[in-house]
Coordinates of C-alpha atoms and ligand atoms in Angstrom, one line a residue:
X1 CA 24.8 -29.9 57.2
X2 CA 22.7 -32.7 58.7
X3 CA 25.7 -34.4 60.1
X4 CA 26.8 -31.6 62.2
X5 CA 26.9 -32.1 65.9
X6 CA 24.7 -29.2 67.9
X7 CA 27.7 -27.4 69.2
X8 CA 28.8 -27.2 65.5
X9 CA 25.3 -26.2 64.5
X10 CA 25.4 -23.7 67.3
X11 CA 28.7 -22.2 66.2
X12 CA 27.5 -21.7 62.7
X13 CA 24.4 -19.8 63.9
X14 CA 26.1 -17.6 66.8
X15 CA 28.6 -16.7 63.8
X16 CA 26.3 -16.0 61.3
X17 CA 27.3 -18.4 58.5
X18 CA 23.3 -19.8 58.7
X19 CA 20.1 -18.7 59.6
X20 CA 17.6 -20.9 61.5
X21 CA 15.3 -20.7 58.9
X22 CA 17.6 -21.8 56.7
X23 CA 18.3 -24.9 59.1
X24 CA 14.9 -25.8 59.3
X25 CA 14.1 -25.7 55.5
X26 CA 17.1 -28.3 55.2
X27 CA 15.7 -30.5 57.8
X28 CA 12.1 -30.1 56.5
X29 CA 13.4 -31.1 53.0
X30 CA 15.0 -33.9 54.1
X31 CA 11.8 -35.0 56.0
X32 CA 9.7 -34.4 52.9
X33 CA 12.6 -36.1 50.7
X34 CA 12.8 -39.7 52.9
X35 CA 9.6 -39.3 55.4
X36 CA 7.3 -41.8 52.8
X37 CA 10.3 -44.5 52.5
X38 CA 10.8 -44.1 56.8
X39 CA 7.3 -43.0 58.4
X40 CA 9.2 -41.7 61.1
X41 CA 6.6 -38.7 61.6
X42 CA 3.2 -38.7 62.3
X43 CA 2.8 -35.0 61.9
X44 CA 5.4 -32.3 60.3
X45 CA 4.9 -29.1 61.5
X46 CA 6.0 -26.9 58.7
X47 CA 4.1 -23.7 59.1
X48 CA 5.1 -23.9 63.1
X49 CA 8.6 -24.3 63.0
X50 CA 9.6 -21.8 59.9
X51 CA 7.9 -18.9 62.5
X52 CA 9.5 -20.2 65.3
X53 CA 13.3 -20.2 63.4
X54 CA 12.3 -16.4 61.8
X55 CA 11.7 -16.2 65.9
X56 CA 15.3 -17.4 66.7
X57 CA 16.8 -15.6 64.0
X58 CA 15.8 -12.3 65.6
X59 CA 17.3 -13.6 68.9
X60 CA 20.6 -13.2 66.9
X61 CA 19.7 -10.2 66.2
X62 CA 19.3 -9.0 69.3
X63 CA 22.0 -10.7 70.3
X64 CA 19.8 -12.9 72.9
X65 CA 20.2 -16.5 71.8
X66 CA 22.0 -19.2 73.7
X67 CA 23.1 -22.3 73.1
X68 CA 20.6 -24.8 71.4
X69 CA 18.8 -21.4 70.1
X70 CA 17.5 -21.7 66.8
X71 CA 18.6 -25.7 66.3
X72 CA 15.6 -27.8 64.6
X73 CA 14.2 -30.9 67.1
X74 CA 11.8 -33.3 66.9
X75 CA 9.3 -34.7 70.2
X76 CA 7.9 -38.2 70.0
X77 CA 4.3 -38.3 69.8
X78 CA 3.4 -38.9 73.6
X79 CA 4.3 -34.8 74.2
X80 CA 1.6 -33.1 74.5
X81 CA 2.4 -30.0 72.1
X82 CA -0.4 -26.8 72.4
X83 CA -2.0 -26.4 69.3
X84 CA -0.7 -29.7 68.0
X85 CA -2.3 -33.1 67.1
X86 CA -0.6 -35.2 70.4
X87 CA -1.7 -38.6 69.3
X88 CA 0.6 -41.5 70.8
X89 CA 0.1 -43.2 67.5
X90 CA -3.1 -44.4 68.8
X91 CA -6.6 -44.4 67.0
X92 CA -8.2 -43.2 70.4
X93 CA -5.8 -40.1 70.1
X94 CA -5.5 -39.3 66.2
X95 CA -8.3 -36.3 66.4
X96 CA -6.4 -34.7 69.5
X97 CA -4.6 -31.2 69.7
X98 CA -3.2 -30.5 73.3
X99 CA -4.5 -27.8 74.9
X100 CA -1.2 -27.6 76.8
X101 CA 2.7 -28.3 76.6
X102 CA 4.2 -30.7 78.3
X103 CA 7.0 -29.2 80.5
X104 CA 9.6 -30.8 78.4
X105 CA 8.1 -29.4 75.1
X106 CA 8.0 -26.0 77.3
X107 CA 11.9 -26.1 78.7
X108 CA 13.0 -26.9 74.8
X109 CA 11.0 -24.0 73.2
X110 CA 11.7 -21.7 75.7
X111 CA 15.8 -22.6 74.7
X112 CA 14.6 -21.3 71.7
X113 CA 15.1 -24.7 69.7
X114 CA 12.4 -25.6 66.5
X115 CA 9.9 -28.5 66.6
X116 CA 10.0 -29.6 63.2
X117 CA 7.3 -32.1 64.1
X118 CA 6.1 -34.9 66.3
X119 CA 7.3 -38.7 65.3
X120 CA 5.3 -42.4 65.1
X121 CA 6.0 -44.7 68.2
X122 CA 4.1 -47.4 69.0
X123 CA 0.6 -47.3 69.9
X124 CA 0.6 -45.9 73.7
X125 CA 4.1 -46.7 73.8
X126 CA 3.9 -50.5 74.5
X127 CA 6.0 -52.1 71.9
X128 CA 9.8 -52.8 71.2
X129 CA 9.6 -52.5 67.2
X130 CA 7.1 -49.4 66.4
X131 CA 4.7 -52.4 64.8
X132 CA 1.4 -51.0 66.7
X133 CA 1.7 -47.9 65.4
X134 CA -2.2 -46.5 64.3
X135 CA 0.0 -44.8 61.5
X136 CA 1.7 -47.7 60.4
X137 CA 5.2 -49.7 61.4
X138 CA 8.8 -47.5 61.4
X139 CA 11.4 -48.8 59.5
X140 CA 15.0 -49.1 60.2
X141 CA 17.2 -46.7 58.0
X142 CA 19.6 -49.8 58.2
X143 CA 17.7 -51.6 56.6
X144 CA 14.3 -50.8 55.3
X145 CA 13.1 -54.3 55.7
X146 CA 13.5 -54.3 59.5
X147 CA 12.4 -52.7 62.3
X148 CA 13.3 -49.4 64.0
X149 CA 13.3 -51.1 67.7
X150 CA 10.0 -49.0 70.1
X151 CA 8.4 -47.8 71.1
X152 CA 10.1 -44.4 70.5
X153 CA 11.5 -46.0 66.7
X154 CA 10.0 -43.1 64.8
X155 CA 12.5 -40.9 66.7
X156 CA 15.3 -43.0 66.5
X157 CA 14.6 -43.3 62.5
X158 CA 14.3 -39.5 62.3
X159 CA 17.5 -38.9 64.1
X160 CA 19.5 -42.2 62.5
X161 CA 18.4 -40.8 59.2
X162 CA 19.5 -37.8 60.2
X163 CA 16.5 -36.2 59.6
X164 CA 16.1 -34.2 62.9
X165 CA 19.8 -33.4 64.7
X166 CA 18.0 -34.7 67.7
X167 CA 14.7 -35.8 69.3
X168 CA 13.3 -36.5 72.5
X169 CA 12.0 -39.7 73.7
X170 CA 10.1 -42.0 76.4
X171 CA 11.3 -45.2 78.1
X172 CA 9.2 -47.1 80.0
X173 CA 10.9 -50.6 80.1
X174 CA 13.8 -50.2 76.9
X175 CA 12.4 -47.4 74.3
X176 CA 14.7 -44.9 74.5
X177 CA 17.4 -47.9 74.9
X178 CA 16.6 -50.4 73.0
X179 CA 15.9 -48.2 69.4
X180 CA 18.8 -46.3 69.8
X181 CA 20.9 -49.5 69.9
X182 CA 18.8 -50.6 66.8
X183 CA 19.8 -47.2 65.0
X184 CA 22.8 -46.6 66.5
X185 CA 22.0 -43.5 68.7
X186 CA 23.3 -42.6 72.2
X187 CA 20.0 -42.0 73.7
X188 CA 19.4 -41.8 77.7
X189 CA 17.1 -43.0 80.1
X190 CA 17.6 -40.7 83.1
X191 CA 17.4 -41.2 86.8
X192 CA 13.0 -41.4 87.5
X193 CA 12.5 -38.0 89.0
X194 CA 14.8 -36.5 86.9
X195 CA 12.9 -35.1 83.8
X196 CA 9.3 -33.9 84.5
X197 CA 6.2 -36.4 83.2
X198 CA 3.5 -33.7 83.1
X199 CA 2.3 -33.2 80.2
X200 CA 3.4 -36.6 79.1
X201 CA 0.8 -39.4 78.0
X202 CA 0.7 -41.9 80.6
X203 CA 1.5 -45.3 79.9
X204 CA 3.0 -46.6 83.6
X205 CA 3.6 -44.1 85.9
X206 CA 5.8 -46.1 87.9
X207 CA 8.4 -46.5 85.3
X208 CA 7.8 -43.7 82.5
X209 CA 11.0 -41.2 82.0
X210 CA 11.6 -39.1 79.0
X211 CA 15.1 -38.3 77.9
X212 CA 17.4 -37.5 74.3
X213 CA 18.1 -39.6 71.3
X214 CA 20.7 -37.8 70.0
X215 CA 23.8 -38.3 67.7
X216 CA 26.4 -38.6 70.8
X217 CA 27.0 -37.9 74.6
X218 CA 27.6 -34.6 73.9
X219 CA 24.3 -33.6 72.3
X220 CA 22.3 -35.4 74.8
X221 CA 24.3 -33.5 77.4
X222 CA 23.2 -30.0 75.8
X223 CA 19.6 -31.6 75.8
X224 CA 19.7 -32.8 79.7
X225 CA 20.6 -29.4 80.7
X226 CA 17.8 -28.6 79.1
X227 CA 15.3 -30.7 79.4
X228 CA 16.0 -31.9 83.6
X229 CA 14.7 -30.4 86.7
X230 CA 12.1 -30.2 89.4
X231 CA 8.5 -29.0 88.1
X232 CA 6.1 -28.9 90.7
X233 CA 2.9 -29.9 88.6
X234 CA 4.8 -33.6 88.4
X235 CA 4.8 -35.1 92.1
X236 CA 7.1 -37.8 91.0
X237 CA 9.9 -35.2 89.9
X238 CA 12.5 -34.6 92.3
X239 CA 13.8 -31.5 94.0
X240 CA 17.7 -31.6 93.2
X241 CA 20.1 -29.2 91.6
X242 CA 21.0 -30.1 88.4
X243 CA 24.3 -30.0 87.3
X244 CA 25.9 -28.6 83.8
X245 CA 26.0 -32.0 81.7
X246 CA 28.5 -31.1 79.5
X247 CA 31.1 -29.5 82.6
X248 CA 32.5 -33.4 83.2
X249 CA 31.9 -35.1 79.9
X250 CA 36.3 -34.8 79.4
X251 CA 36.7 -36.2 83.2
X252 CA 39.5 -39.2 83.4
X253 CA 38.3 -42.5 83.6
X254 CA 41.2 -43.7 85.2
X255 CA 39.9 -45.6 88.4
X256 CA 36.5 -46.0 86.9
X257 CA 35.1 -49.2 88.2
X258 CA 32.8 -51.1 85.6
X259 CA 30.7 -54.2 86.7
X260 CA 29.6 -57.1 84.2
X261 CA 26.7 -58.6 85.5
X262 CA 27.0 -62.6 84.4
X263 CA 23.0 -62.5 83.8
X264 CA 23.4 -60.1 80.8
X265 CA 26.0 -62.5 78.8
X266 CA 23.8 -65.8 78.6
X267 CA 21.7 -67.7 76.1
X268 CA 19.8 -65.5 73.7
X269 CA 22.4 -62.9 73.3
X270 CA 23.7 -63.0 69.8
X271 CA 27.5 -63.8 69.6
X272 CA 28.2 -60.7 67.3
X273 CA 26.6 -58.6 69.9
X274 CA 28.5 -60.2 72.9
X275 CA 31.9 -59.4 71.0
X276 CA 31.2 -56.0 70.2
X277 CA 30.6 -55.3 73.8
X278 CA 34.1 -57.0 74.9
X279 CA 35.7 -55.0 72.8
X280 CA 33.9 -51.7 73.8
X281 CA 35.3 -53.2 77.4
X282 CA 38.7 -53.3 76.5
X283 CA 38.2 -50.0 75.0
X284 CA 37.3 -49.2 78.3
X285 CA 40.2 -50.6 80.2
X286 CA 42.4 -48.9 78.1
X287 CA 40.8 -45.6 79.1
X288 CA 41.8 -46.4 83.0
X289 CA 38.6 -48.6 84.0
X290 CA 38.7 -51.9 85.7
X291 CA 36.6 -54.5 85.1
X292 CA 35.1 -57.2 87.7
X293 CA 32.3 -59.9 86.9
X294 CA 29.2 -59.1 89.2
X295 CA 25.9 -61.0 89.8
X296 CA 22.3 -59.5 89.4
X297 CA 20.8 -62.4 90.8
X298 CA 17.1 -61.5 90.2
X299 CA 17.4 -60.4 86.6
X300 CA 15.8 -63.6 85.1
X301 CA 12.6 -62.2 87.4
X302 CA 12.5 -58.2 85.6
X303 CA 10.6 -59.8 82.8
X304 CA 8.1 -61.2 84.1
X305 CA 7.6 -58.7 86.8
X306 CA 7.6 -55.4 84.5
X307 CA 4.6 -57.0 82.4
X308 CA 2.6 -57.5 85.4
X309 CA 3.3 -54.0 86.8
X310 CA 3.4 -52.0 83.2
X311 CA -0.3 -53.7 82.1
X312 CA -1.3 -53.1 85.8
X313 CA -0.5 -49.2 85.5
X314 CA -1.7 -48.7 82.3
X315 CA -4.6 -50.6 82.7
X316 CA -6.0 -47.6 85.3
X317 CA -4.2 -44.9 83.0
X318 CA -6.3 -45.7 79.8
X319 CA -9.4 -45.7 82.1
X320 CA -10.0 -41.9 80.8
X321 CA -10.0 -43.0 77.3
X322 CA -13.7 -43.3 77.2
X323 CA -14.6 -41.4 74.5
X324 CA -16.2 -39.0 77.1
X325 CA -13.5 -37.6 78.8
X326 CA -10.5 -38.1 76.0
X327 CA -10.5 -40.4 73.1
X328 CA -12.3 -41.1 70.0
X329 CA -16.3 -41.8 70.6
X330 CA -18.1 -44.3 68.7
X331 CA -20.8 -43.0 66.5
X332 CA -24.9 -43.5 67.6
X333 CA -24.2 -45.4 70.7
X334 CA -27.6 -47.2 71.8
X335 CA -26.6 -46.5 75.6
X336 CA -23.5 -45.0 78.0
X337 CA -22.4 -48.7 78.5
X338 CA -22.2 -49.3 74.3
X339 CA -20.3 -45.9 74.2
X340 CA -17.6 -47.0 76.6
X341 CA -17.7 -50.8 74.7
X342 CA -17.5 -49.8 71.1
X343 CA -15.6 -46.4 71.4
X344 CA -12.9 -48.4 73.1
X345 CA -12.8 -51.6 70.9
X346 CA -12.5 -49.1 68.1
X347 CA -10.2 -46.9 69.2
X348 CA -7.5 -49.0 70.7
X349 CA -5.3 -51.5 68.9
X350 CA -4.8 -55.8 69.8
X351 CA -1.3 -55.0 71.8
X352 CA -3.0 -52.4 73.7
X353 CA -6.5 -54.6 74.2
X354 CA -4.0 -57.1 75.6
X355 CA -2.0 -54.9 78.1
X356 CA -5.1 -53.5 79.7
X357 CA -6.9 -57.1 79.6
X358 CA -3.8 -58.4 81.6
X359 CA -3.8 -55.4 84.2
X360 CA -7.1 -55.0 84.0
X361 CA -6.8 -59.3 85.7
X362 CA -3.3 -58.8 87.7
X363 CA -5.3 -55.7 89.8
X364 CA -8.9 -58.4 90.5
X365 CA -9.3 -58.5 93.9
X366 CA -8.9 -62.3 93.7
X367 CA -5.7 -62.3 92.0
X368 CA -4.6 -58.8 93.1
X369 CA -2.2 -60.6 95.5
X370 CA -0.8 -63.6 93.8
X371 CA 0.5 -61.2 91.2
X372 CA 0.3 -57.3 91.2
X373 CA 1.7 -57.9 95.3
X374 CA 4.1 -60.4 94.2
X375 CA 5.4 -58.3 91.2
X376 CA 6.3 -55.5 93.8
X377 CA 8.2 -57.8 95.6
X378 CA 10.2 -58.8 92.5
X379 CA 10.8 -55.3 91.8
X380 CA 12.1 -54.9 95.3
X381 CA 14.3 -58.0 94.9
X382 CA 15.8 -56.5 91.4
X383 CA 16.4 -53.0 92.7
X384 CA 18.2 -54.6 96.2
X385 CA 20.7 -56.2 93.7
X386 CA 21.8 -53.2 91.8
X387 CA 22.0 -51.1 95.1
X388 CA 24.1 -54.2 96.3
X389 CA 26.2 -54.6 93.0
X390 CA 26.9 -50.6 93.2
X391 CA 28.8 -51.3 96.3
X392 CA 31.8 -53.0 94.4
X393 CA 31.1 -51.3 91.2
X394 CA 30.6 -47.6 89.8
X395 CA 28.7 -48.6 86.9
X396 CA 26.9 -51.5 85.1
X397 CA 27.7 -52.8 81.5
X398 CA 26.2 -55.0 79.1
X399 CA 24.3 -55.5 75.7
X400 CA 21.3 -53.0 75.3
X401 CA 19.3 -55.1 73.4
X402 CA 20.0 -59.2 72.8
X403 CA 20.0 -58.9 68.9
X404 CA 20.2 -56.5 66.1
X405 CA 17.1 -54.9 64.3
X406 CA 14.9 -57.4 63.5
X407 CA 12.9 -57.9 60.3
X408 CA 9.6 -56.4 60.0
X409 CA 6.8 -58.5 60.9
X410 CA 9.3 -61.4 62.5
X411 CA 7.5 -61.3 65.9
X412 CA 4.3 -59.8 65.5
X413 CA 2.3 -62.8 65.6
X414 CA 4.4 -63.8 69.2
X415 CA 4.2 -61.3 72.0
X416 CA 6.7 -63.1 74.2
X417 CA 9.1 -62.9 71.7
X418 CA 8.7 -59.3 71.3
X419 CA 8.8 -58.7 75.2
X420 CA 12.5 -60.4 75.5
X421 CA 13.7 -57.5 72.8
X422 CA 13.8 -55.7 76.2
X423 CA 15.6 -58.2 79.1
X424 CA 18.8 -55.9 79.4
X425 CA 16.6 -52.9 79.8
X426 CA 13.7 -53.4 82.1
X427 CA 15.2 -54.0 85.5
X428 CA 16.7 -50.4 85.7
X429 CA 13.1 -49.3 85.1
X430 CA 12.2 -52.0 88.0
X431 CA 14.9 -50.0 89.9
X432 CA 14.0 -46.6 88.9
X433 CA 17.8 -46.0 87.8
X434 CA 19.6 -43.9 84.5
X435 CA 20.5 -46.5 81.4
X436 CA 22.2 -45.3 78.5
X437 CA 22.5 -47.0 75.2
X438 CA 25.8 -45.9 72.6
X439 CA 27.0 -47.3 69.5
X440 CA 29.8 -50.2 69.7
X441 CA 29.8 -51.6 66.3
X442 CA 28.2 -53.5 63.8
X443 CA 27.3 -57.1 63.1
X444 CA 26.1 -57.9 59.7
X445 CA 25.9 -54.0 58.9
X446 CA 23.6 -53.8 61.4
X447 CA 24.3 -51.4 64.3
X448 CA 24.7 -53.0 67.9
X449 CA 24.5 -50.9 71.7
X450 CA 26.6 -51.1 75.3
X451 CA 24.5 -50.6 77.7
X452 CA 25.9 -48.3 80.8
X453 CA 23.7 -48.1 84.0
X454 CA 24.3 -45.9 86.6
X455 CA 23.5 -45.6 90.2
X456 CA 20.8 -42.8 90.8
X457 CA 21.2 -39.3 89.5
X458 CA 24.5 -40.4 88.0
X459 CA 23.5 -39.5 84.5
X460 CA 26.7 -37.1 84.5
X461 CA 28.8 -39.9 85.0
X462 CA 27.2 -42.1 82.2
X463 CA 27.8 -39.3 79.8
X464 CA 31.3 -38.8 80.7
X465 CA 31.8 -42.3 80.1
X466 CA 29.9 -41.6 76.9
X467 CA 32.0 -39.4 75.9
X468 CA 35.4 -40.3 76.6
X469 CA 34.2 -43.6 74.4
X470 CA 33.1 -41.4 71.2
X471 CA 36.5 -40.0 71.5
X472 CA 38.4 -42.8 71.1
X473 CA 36.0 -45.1 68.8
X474 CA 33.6 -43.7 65.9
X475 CA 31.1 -46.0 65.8
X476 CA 28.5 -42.9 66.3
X477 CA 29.7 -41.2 63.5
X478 CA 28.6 -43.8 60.7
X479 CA 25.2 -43.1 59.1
X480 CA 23.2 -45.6 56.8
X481 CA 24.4 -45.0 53.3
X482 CA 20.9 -44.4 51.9
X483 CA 20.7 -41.3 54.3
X484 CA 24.0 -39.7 54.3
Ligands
LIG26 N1 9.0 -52.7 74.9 C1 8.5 -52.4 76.2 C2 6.9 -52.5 76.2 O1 6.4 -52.9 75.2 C3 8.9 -51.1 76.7 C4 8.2 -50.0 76.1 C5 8.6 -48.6 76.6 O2 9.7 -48.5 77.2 N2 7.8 -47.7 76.5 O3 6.3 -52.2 77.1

């Protein structure tokens, strides 16, 4: 049952041969079955999601459901979720129930889909291997000694694991990306504008985007159509139609014109993970693409830049955790000033001290411009080349993610380290544009991502390509043994 794609599940549902509550129990058994080895949720709504399938089951009834009615989800923990403890894995955040839903948690219950329950991240978001977590690291289904990828790896666990059919995530500089390539997901970092941000913890405005971690292309098409589209409470989301995801997802590739930007194939990327993406290229080229060698001659700058700009955003967006307005308050403060210092140093974890330490410097008035200024520049620079590149080129390939899941605890103690988990995936963040991550093999019996990057709004055109690959390859099919 857990393998089952959505339009399967669907199927099954629309003909009667299972209920929705009978979905959900499976799902919830299998979260109480593997949850303790994983930690891929912080908080399992049982109760919640057993009266919201009874819910779709009567839509059966009545003969009112649609598609992705009655199908069992999970959200990452950066939703905010009415009635629901919205954490973001965070201290500051573990005694907080929402008062609202995000708009994405509203658009996916109001397709009538169940939230089993809301999954570990890293704290705030800021992390590529779920390692800050308040509630403890992730680990890879894989391999239980290694690491899940971040910040959304409790997600990717839960859906890897099969343990959700699909979940939603966040990507800010890689983590929608980077753990789907870890767990071998096709997850989807849409166009920014795309997918409303209200209700959805801050961590840098600029950049932030939610999007799916499902299974395959086709899943995270049913959950684009779903989850996409102008909401006025977000300023940043943009007024445009969108389209039926799933409508092109068979379109020919033939003429299909894939660039191979020479920065994504140089030293650090591991040589298992270079061959598994030349062979997903010939795959490719078989399918009607060609294939030309570009240049993104600013790439070696997206690093450095995004961790300026990130730490600069979130610096200001952590502001209101004060233990006033949001955020856990330190007990018998002597003053307002030992409030702020102690609820603070309490409540926020050493990754998350450090980002807003560094923002906190990069925004000074007497360094403002010799970084935060330049750093815009930068991000100019990288998004120029990608606008330049999409002249010869449809789309962009490469790795997702330099190396396979690395071990628990490997770079904990090195930040840098941990911040070049994410060098194929920042600069379309930089640039505001859609990245997609889907299984191309394995090295070691670890799982290994292509990357696909699209011009703007083209996130119909990445899932086609999507697509079109999971029909000729099954890389997305396999599932770690221990889970299956
Ligand atoms: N790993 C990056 C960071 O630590 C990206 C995180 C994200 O996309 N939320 O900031």
């Amino acid at each position: 049952m857990q393998n089952k794609t959505l339009t399967e599940l669907s199927e099954l549902l629309h003909k009667g041969e299972t209920t929705s509550v009978e979905l959900t129990r499976h799902f919830l058994d299998r979260i109480n079955t593997h949850n303790t080895q994983l930690n891929a949720f912080i908080s399992v709504c049982e109760v919640s999601a057993l009266a919201q399938a009874a819910a779709a089951d009567k839509q059966f009834e009545n003969k009112t459901a649609g598609k992705l009615t009655g199908i069992p989800m999970a959200h990452k923990d950066i939703f905010c979720t009415k009635g629901v403890r919205t954490s973001c894995a965070s201290k500051m955040l573990d005694r907080f129930v929402a008062p609202y839903d995000a708009t994405v948690v509203e658009k996916i219950a109001a397709s009538g889909m169940v939230m089993l329950g809301k999954t570990n991240m890293d704290e705030f978001a800021m992390g590529s291997s779920n390692e800050t977590s308040f509630y403890g690291p992730v680990k890879n289904p894989w391999d239980t000694d290694r690491v899940p990828g971040g910040s959304s790896g409790g997600s990717a666990a839960a859906v890897a694991a099969r343990l959700t059919p699909i979940a939603t995530g966040t990507d800010t500089g890689g983590s929608i990306r980077q753990p789907s390539s870890l767990c071998n997901l096709t997850g989807l970092k849409p166009t920014y504008g795309r997918i409303s941000r209200y209700g959805m913890i801050a961590f840098a405005s600029s950049l932030d985007q939610a999007g799916p971690m499902a299974a395959n292309a086709e899943d995270a098409a049913l959950m684009m159509n779903v989850m996409s589209g102008f909401d006025e409470r977000d300023s940043t989301s943009v007024d445009r139609e969108v389209p039926d995801y799933t409508a092109t997802l068979n379109n020919s590739l033939e003429g299909l014109r894939i660039g191979l930007p020479k920065e994504f194939f140089g030293e650090g990327l591991d040589p298992q993970v270079a061959a598994n993406v030349e062979t997903a290229i010939r795959a490719f080229e078989k399918l009607g693409a060609s294939i030309k060698q570009i240049s993104l001659p600013n790439s070696h700058l997206a690093v450095s830049t995004y961790y300026v700009v990130a730490p600069a955003e979130c610096s200001s967006n952590l502001s209101r955790m004060d233990g006033v307005r949001f955020g856990h308050r330190a007990e018998n403060p002597t003053d307002l000033l030992d409030l702020y210092q102690r609820s603070r140093s309490e409540g926020f974890g050493a990754e998350v001290k450090r980002r807003i330490m560094i923002g906190t410097y990069v925004l000074s008035a007497g360094y403002y411009d010799a970084y935060y200024l330049k750093a815009q520049q930068c991000r100019r620079l990288i998004s120029n080349d990608f606008q330049r590149a999409f002249q010869e080129v449809d789309v962009i390939m490469g790795p997702t993610a330099p190396t396979t899941a690395f071990r628990l605890g490997e770079k904990t103690n090195d930040p840098v380290a941990m911040y070049l988990a994410d060098i194929y995936t920042i600069s379309t963040n930089l640039a505001g544009l859609p990245g997609m991550s889907i299984p191309a093999g394995f090295a070691e019996g670890l799982p290994t991502g292509l990357q696909i990057i699209g011009n703007y709004f083209d996130e119909a055109r990445l899932l086609n390509i999507a697509h079109r690959y999971q029909q000729v390859t099954d890389w997305h099919k396999q599932i770690p043994r221990a889970f299956a």
